[in-house]
Amino acid sequence: MRSTRWTVAGTVLAVAGAAAADASTNQPGSRFELGDAFPLAGFLVVIVVATGFGASTMLGEYSSGLIRATSVAVPARAAVVGAKTAVLVALWTVAGTVIAASAFTIAGLVLGDVTLSRPGTGAALLAAILIGPVCALIGLSLAVLVRHAGAVHVSGIVLLVLAPQMVSTRQELPRAINHAMLLPAWQRLTQAYGTPEAAGDVYTTAVQAWLVYALWPLTLLVAAVVVHRRRDV
């Protein structure tokens, strides 16, 4: 659809613009840090847009009643969710690659350093690429579980954007909850607050961050498939 192209293009431009603006605020001659290439403001746009985009792939079916025809045409309901999952992963992996490469290159050009040899660069780029497909799958799953458009979009923003800001990392239990959320995992892998050594307890470990990336969409997708197979359409 034409709206898909415009949505993805607008997201790429928003992140690229945020990367250029963020890098340009650094002092002349400042050292290029990984966090400079992946601005939080820009990637919050990716999180919100990808989540909403993923949700729309199922919300449109429910709101129009097309889900009944889809279920008749494809009785294996898990296959419907699986097909939409495959399309979302393909689309947002390509979009995420363009977004991450653009942000990294633009920030590097502004700061005069585009080298890929910096420690953690590969993990940061991969995390920046995958945040789109991960959020799209979360949005798809929430749409199946909740169905109501307003509730889906609000719950996505609360879970992925607002909740991590409301949980402190100063005490052990709140810190564990914070580290189990997606945005802090992205911040750890892209080093949004600086290197792990400098940030201390603000960050989880890299292994835990990748587990968060895997478990959030996987858990919600399994729940969505179970609910979609058993619920009346």
mmCIF file of C-alpha atoms in Angstrom:
data_model
loop_
_atom_site.group_PDB
_atom_site.id
_atom_site.type_symbol
_atom_site.label_atom_id
_atom_site.label_comp_id
_atom_site.label_asym_id
_atom_site.label_seq_id
_atom_site.Cartn_x
_atom_site.Cartn_y
_atom_site.Cartn_z
ATOM 1 C CA MET A 1 0.000 0.000 0.000
ATOM 2 C CA ARG A 2 1.071 3.575 -0.641
ATOM 3 C CA SER A 3 0.619 4.391 3.056
ATOM 4 C CA THR A 4 3.175 1.698 3.930
ATOM 5 C CA ARG A 5 5.838 3.360 1.804
ATOM 6 C CA TRP A 6 5.085 6.805 3.251
ATOM 7 C CA THR A 7 5.064 5.484 6.826
ATOM 8 C CA VAL A 8 8.423 3.756 6.459
ATOM 9 C CA ALA A 9 9.955 6.698 4.567
ATOM 10 C CA GLY A 10 8.757 9.144 7.206
ATOM 11 C CA THR A 11 10.220 6.976 9.960
ATOM 12 C CA VAL A 12 13.597 6.812 8.199
ATOM 13 C CA LEU A 13 13.649 10.596 7.802
ATOM 14 C CA ALA A 14 12.653 11.146 11.434
ATOM 15 C CA VAL A 15 15.477 8.969 12.750
ATOM 16 C CA ALA A 16 18.037 10.387 10.326
ATOM 17 C CA GLY A 17 17.031 13.908 11.295
ATOM 18 C CA ALA A 18 17.234 13.080 14.996
ATOM 19 C CA ALA A 19 20.704 11.565 14.520
ATOM 20 C CA ALA A 20 21.934 14.667 12.660
ATOM 21 C CA ALA A 21 20.437 17.019 15.242
ATOM 22 C CA ASP A 22 21.796 15.035 18.191
ATOM 23 C CA ALA A 23 25.298 14.763 16.723
ATOM 24 C CA SER A 24 25.404 18.451 15.816
ATOM 25 C CA THR A 25 24.879 19.429 19.472
ATOM 26 C CA ASN A 26 28.210 17.847 20.456
ATOM 27 C CA GLN A 27 31.183 20.083 20.980
ATOM 28 C CA PRO A 28 33.536 20.410 17.976
ATOM 29 C CA GLY A 29 36.173 17.699 18.107
ATOM 30 C CA SER A 30 34.095 15.514 20.447
ATOM 31 C CA ARG A 31 34.718 11.797 20.258
ATOM 32 C CA PHE A 32 32.037 9.809 18.438
ATOM 33 C CA GLU A 33 30.245 7.493 20.856
ATOM 34 C CA LEU A 34 27.815 4.761 19.814
ATOM 35 C CA GLY A 35 24.956 6.483 21.579
ATOM 36 C CA ASP A 36 25.393 9.459 19.240
ATOM 37 C CA ALA A 37 24.355 7.304 16.271
ATOM 38 C CA PHE A 38 21.153 5.995 17.836
ATOM 39 C CA PRO A 39 19.225 8.943 19.335
ATOM 40 C CA LEU A 40 16.498 8.010 21.791
ATOM 41 C CA ALA A 41 14.019 10.506 20.316
ATOM 42 C CA GLY A 42 14.385 9.033 16.844
ATOM 43 C CA PHE A 43 14.095 5.426 17.920
ATOM 44 C CA LEU A 44 11.079 6.133 20.101
ATOM 45 C CA VAL A 45 9.437 7.063 16.803
ATOM 46 C CA VAL A 46 10.479 3.666 15.414
ATOM 47 C CA ILE A 47 9.041 1.871 18.450
ATOM 48 C CA VAL A 48 5.688 3.670 18.298
ATOM 49 C CA VAL A 49 5.312 3.468 14.500
ATOM 50 C CA ALA A 50 6.357 -0.193 14.240
ATOM 51 C CA THR A 51 4.074 -1.209 17.104
ATOM 52 C CA GLY A 52 1.127 0.617 15.559
ATOM 53 C CA PHE A 53 1.940 -0.770 12.128
ATOM 54 C CA GLY A 54 2.030 -4.325 13.429
ATOM 55 C CA ALA A 55 -1.241 -3.819 15.281
ATOM 56 C CA SER A 56 -2.964 -2.463 12.169
ATOM 57 C CA THR A 57 -2.381 -5.717 10.281
ATOM 58 C CA MET A 58 -4.908 -7.426 12.560
ATOM 59 C CA LEU A 59 -7.044 -4.487 13.704
ATOM 60 C CA GLY A 60 -8.128 -3.869 10.121
ATOM 61 C CA GLU A 61 -9.401 -7.437 9.906
ATOM 62 C CA TYR A 62 -11.405 -7.127 13.116
ATOM 63 C CA SER A 63 -12.861 -3.660 12.476
ATOM 64 C CA SER A 64 -14.015 -4.495 8.944
ATOM 65 C CA GLY A 65 -15.273 -7.994 9.737
ATOM 66 C CA LEU A 66 -12.869 -9.405 7.158
ATOM 67 C CA ILE A 67 -11.540 -11.780 9.804
ATOM 68 C CA ARG A 68 -14.600 -14.013 9.229
ATOM 69 C CA ALA A 69 -13.798 -14.420 5.540
ATOM 70 C CA THR A 70 -10.121 -14.908 6.344
ATOM 71 C CA SER A 71 -10.965 -17.665 8.835
ATOM 72 C CA VAL A 72 -13.168 -19.409 6.274
ATOM 73 C CA ALA A 73 -10.511 -19.143 3.561
ATOM 74 C CA VAL A 74 -7.733 -20.283 5.937
ATOM 75 C CA PRO A 75 -9.218 -22.500 8.676
ATOM 76 C CA ALA A 76 -5.764 -22.998 10.199
ATOM 77 C CA ARG A 77 -5.816 -19.745 12.146
ATOM 78 C CA ALA A 78 -2.233 -20.109 13.329
ATOM 79 C CA ALA A 79 -1.183 -19.942 9.679
ATOM 80 C CA VAL A 80 -2.829 -16.521 9.359
ATOM 81 C CA VAL A 81 -0.859 -15.151 12.272
ATOM 82 C CA GLY A 82 2.280 -16.851 10.958
ATOM 83 C CA ALA A 83 1.890 -15.307 7.494
ATOM 84 C CA LYS A 84 1.378 -11.817 8.894
ATOM 85 C CA THR A 85 4.357 -12.366 11.184
ATOM 86 C CA ALA A 86 6.594 -13.287 8.247
ATOM 87 C CA VAL A 87 5.544 -10.216 6.255
ATOM 88 C CA LEU A 88 6.081 -7.878 9.216
ATOM 89 C CA VAL A 89 9.505 -9.329 10.018
ATOM 90 C CA ALA A 90 10.631 -9.011 6.392
ATOM 91 C CA LEU A 91 9.353 -5.452 5.978
ATOM 92 C CA TRP A 92 10.678 -4.073 9.247
ATOM 93 C CA THR A 93 14.019 -5.853 8.993
ATOM 94 C CA VAL A 94 14.626 -4.103 5.673
ATOM 95 C CA ALA A 95 13.321 -0.807 7.064
ATOM 96 C CA GLY A 96 15.377 -1.257 10.242
ATOM 97 C CA THR A 97 18.529 -1.851 8.223
ATOM 98 C CA VAL A 98 17.995 1.396 6.314
ATOM 99 C CA ILE A 99 17.149 3.273 9.515
ATOM 100 C CA ALA A 100 20.159 2.001 11.484
ATOM 101 C CA ALA A 101 22.613 2.483 8.617
ATOM 102 C CA SER A 102 21.322 5.999 7.922
ATOM 103 C CA ALA A 103 21.483 7.077 11.552
ATOM 104 C CA PHE A 104 24.979 5.643 12.054
ATOM 105 C CA THR A 105 26.342 7.124 8.836
ATOM 106 C CA ILE A 106 24.834 10.582 9.322
ATOM 107 C CA ALA A 107 25.996 10.849 12.934
ATOM 108 C CA GLY A 108 29.450 9.652 11.895
ATOM 109 C CA LEU A 109 29.688 12.190 9.087
ATOM 110 C CA VAL A 110 28.624 15.035 11.355
ATOM 111 C CA LEU A 111 31.208 14.036 13.955
ATOM 112 C CA GLY A 112 33.861 13.041 11.410
ATOM 113 C CA ASP A 113 34.103 9.345 12.357
ATOM 114 C CA VAL A 114 32.250 6.572 10.504
ATOM 115 C CA THR A 115 34.471 3.645 11.491
ATOM 116 C CA LEU A 116 32.909 0.278 12.298
ATOM 117 C CA SER A 117 35.847 -0.916 14.393
ATOM 118 C CA ARG A 118 34.592 0.595 17.649
ATOM 119 C CA PRO A 119 33.790 -2.110 20.278
ATOM 120 C CA GLY A 120 30.094 -2.915 20.416
ATOM 121 C CA THR A 121 29.281 -1.419 17.011
ATOM 122 C CA GLY A 122 28.015 -4.680 15.523
ATOM 123 C CA ALA A 123 25.686 -5.369 18.455
ATOM 124 C CA ALA A 124 24.437 -1.770 18.432
ATOM 125 C CA LEU A 125 23.638 -1.872 14.720
ATOM 126 C CA LEU A 126 21.878 -5.232 15.043
ATOM 127 C CA ALA A 127 19.836 -3.999 18.009
ATOM 128 C CA ALA A 128 18.867 -0.861 16.085
ATOM 129 C CA ILE A 129 17.826 -2.968 13.088
ATOM 130 C CA LEU A 130 15.776 -5.470 15.106
ATOM 131 C CA ILE A 131 13.867 -3.029 17.308
ATOM 132 C CA GLY A 132 11.449 -2.426 14.408
ATOM 133 C CA PRO A 133 10.465 -6.050 13.718
ATOM 134 C CA VAL A 134 10.339 -6.844 17.439
ATOM 135 C CA CYS A 135 7.913 -3.979 18.094
ATOM 136 C CA ALA A 136 5.853 -4.817 15.010
ATOM 137 C CA LEU A 137 5.350 -8.365 16.310
ATOM 138 C CA ILE A 138 4.423 -7.043 19.732
ATOM 139 C CA GLY A 139 1.847 -4.756 18.109
ATOM 140 C CA LEU A 140 0.418 -7.660 16.082
ATOM 141 C CA SER A 141 0.139 -9.804 19.213
ATOM 142 C CA LEU A 142 -1.517 -7.061 21.242
ATOM 143 C CA ALA A 143 -4.052 -6.551 18.464
ATOM 144 C CA VAL A 144 -5.019 -10.224 18.563
ATOM 145 C CA LEU A 145 -5.200 -10.269 22.358
ATOM 146 C CA VAL A 146 -7.011 -6.951 22.915
ATOM 147 C CA ARG A 147 -8.736 -6.221 19.564
ATOM 148 C CA HIS A 148 -9.866 -2.692 20.458
ATOM 149 C CA ALA A 149 -7.774 -0.187 18.477
ATOM 150 C CA GLY A 150 -7.517 2.497 21.147
ATOM 151 C CA ALA A 151 -6.645 0.030 23.888
ATOM 152 C CA VAL A 152 -4.032 -1.665 21.699
ATOM 153 C CA HIS A 153 -2.223 1.566 20.814
ATOM 154 C CA VAL A 154 -2.322 2.893 24.379
ATOM 155 C CA SER A 155 -1.132 -0.400 25.876
ATOM 156 C CA GLY A 156 1.703 -0.575 23.345
ATOM 157 C CA ILE A 157 2.933 2.912 24.214
ATOM 158 C CA VAL A 158 2.598 2.294 27.948
ATOM 159 C CA LEU A 159 4.388 -1.071 27.869
ATOM 160 C CA LEU A 160 7.207 -0.128 25.520
ATOM 161 C CA VAL A 161 7.780 3.586 26.117
ATOM 162 C CA LEU A 162 6.306 4.853 29.388
ATOM 163 C CA ALA A 163 6.670 1.912 31.785
ATOM 164 C CA PRO A 164 10.507 1.804 31.647
ATOM 165 C CA GLN A 165 10.608 5.496 32.571
ATOM 166 C CA MET A 166 8.479 4.871 35.662
ATOM 167 C CA VAL A 167 10.595 2.048 37.121
ATOM 168 C CA SER A 168 13.727 3.138 38.942
ATOM 169 C CA THR A 169 17.069 1.358 38.677
ATOM 170 C CA ARG A 170 18.224 2.429 42.142
ATOM 171 C CA GLN A 171 16.841 -0.582 44.024
ATOM 172 C CA GLU A 172 17.204 -4.257 43.226
ATOM 173 C CA LEU A 173 13.595 -5.296 42.505
ATOM 174 C CA PRO A 174 12.631 -2.235 40.409
ATOM 175 C CA ARG A 175 15.967 -2.572 38.601
ATOM 176 C CA ALA A 176 15.180 -6.197 37.699
ATOM 177 C CA ILE A 177 11.768 -5.144 36.355
ATOM 178 C CA ASN A 178 13.344 -2.305 34.380
ATOM 179 C CA HIS A 179 15.950 -4.628 32.886
ATOM 180 C CA ALA A 180 13.197 -6.990 31.717
ATOM 181 C CA MET A 181 11.682 -4.297 29.482
ATOM 182 C CA LEU A 182 12.430 -3.728 25.829
ATOM 183 C CA LEU A 183 13.507 -0.081 25.811
ATOM 184 C CA PRO A 184 16.230 -0.566 28.464
ATOM 185 C CA ALA A 185 17.468 -3.591 26.482
ATOM 186 C CA TRP A 186 17.742 -1.406 23.373
ATOM 187 C CA GLN A 187 19.525 1.279 25.416
ATOM 188 C CA ARG A 188 22.034 -1.259 26.692
ATOM 189 C CA LEU A 189 22.859 -2.671 23.288
ATOM 190 C CA THR A 190 23.079 0.709 21.552
ATOM 191 C CA GLN A 191 24.875 2.222 24.566
ATOM 192 C CA ALA A 192 22.403 5.110 24.751
ATOM 193 C CA TYR A 193 23.762 6.189 28.149
ATOM 194 C CA GLY A 194 27.413 5.500 27.360
ATOM 195 C CA THR A 195 29.550 2.410 27.785
ATOM 196 C CA PRO A 196 28.416 -0.335 30.201
ATOM 197 C CA GLU A 197 31.420 0.393 32.417
ATOM 198 C CA ALA A 198 30.457 4.056 32.732
ATOM 199 C CA ALA A 199 26.700 3.471 33.152
ATOM 200 C CA GLY A 200 26.995 0.818 35.862
ATOM 201 C CA ASP A 201 23.712 -0.585 37.224
ATOM 202 C CA VAL A 202 21.636 1.433 34.763
ATOM 203 C CA TYR A 203 22.313 -1.336 32.216
ATOM 204 C CA THR A 204 21.502 -5.005 32.194
ATOM 205 C CA THR A 205 23.994 -7.442 30.679
ATOM 206 C CA ALA A 206 24.203 -7.929 26.920
ATOM 207 C CA VAL A 207 22.963 -11.531 27.194
ATOM 208 C CA GLN A 208 19.926 -10.477 29.217
ATOM 209 C CA ALA A 209 19.219 -7.678 26.746
ATOM 210 C CA TRP A 210 19.157 -10.116 23.817
ATOM 211 C CA LEU A 211 16.891 -12.440 25.816
ATOM 212 C CA VAL A 212 14.468 -9.549 26.292
ATOM 213 C CA TYR A 213 14.546 -8.944 22.526
ATOM 214 C CA ALA A 214 13.646 -12.587 21.926
ATOM 215 C CA LEU A 215 11.192 -13.300 24.738
ATOM 216 C CA TRP A 216 8.871 -10.298 24.427
ATOM 217 C CA PRO A 217 7.680 -10.992 20.863
ATOM 218 C CA LEU A 218 7.884 -14.784 21.251
ATOM 219 C CA THR A 219 5.786 -14.890 24.444
ATOM 220 C CA LEU A 220 3.143 -12.522 23.109
ATOM 221 C CA LEU A 221 2.977 -14.303 19.747
ATOM 222 C CA VAL A 222 2.406 -17.675 21.411
ATOM 223 C CA ALA A 223 -0.368 -16.149 23.516
ATOM 224 C CA ALA A 224 -1.862 -14.506 20.410
ATOM 225 C CA VAL A 225 -1.893 -17.773 18.452
ATOM 226 C CA VAL A 226 -3.563 -19.640 21.331
ATOM 227 C CA VAL A 227 -6.222 -16.942 21.747
ATOM 228 C CA HIS A 228 -6.813 -16.574 18.013
ATOM 229 C CA ARG A 229 -7.360 -20.322 17.602
ATOM 230 C CA ARG A 230 -9.895 -20.548 20.447
ATOM 231 C CA ARG A 231 -11.785 -17.265 20.246
ATOM 232 C CA ASP A 232 -14.888 -16.811 18.111
ATOM 233 C CA VAL A 233 -14.428 -14.394 15.222
#
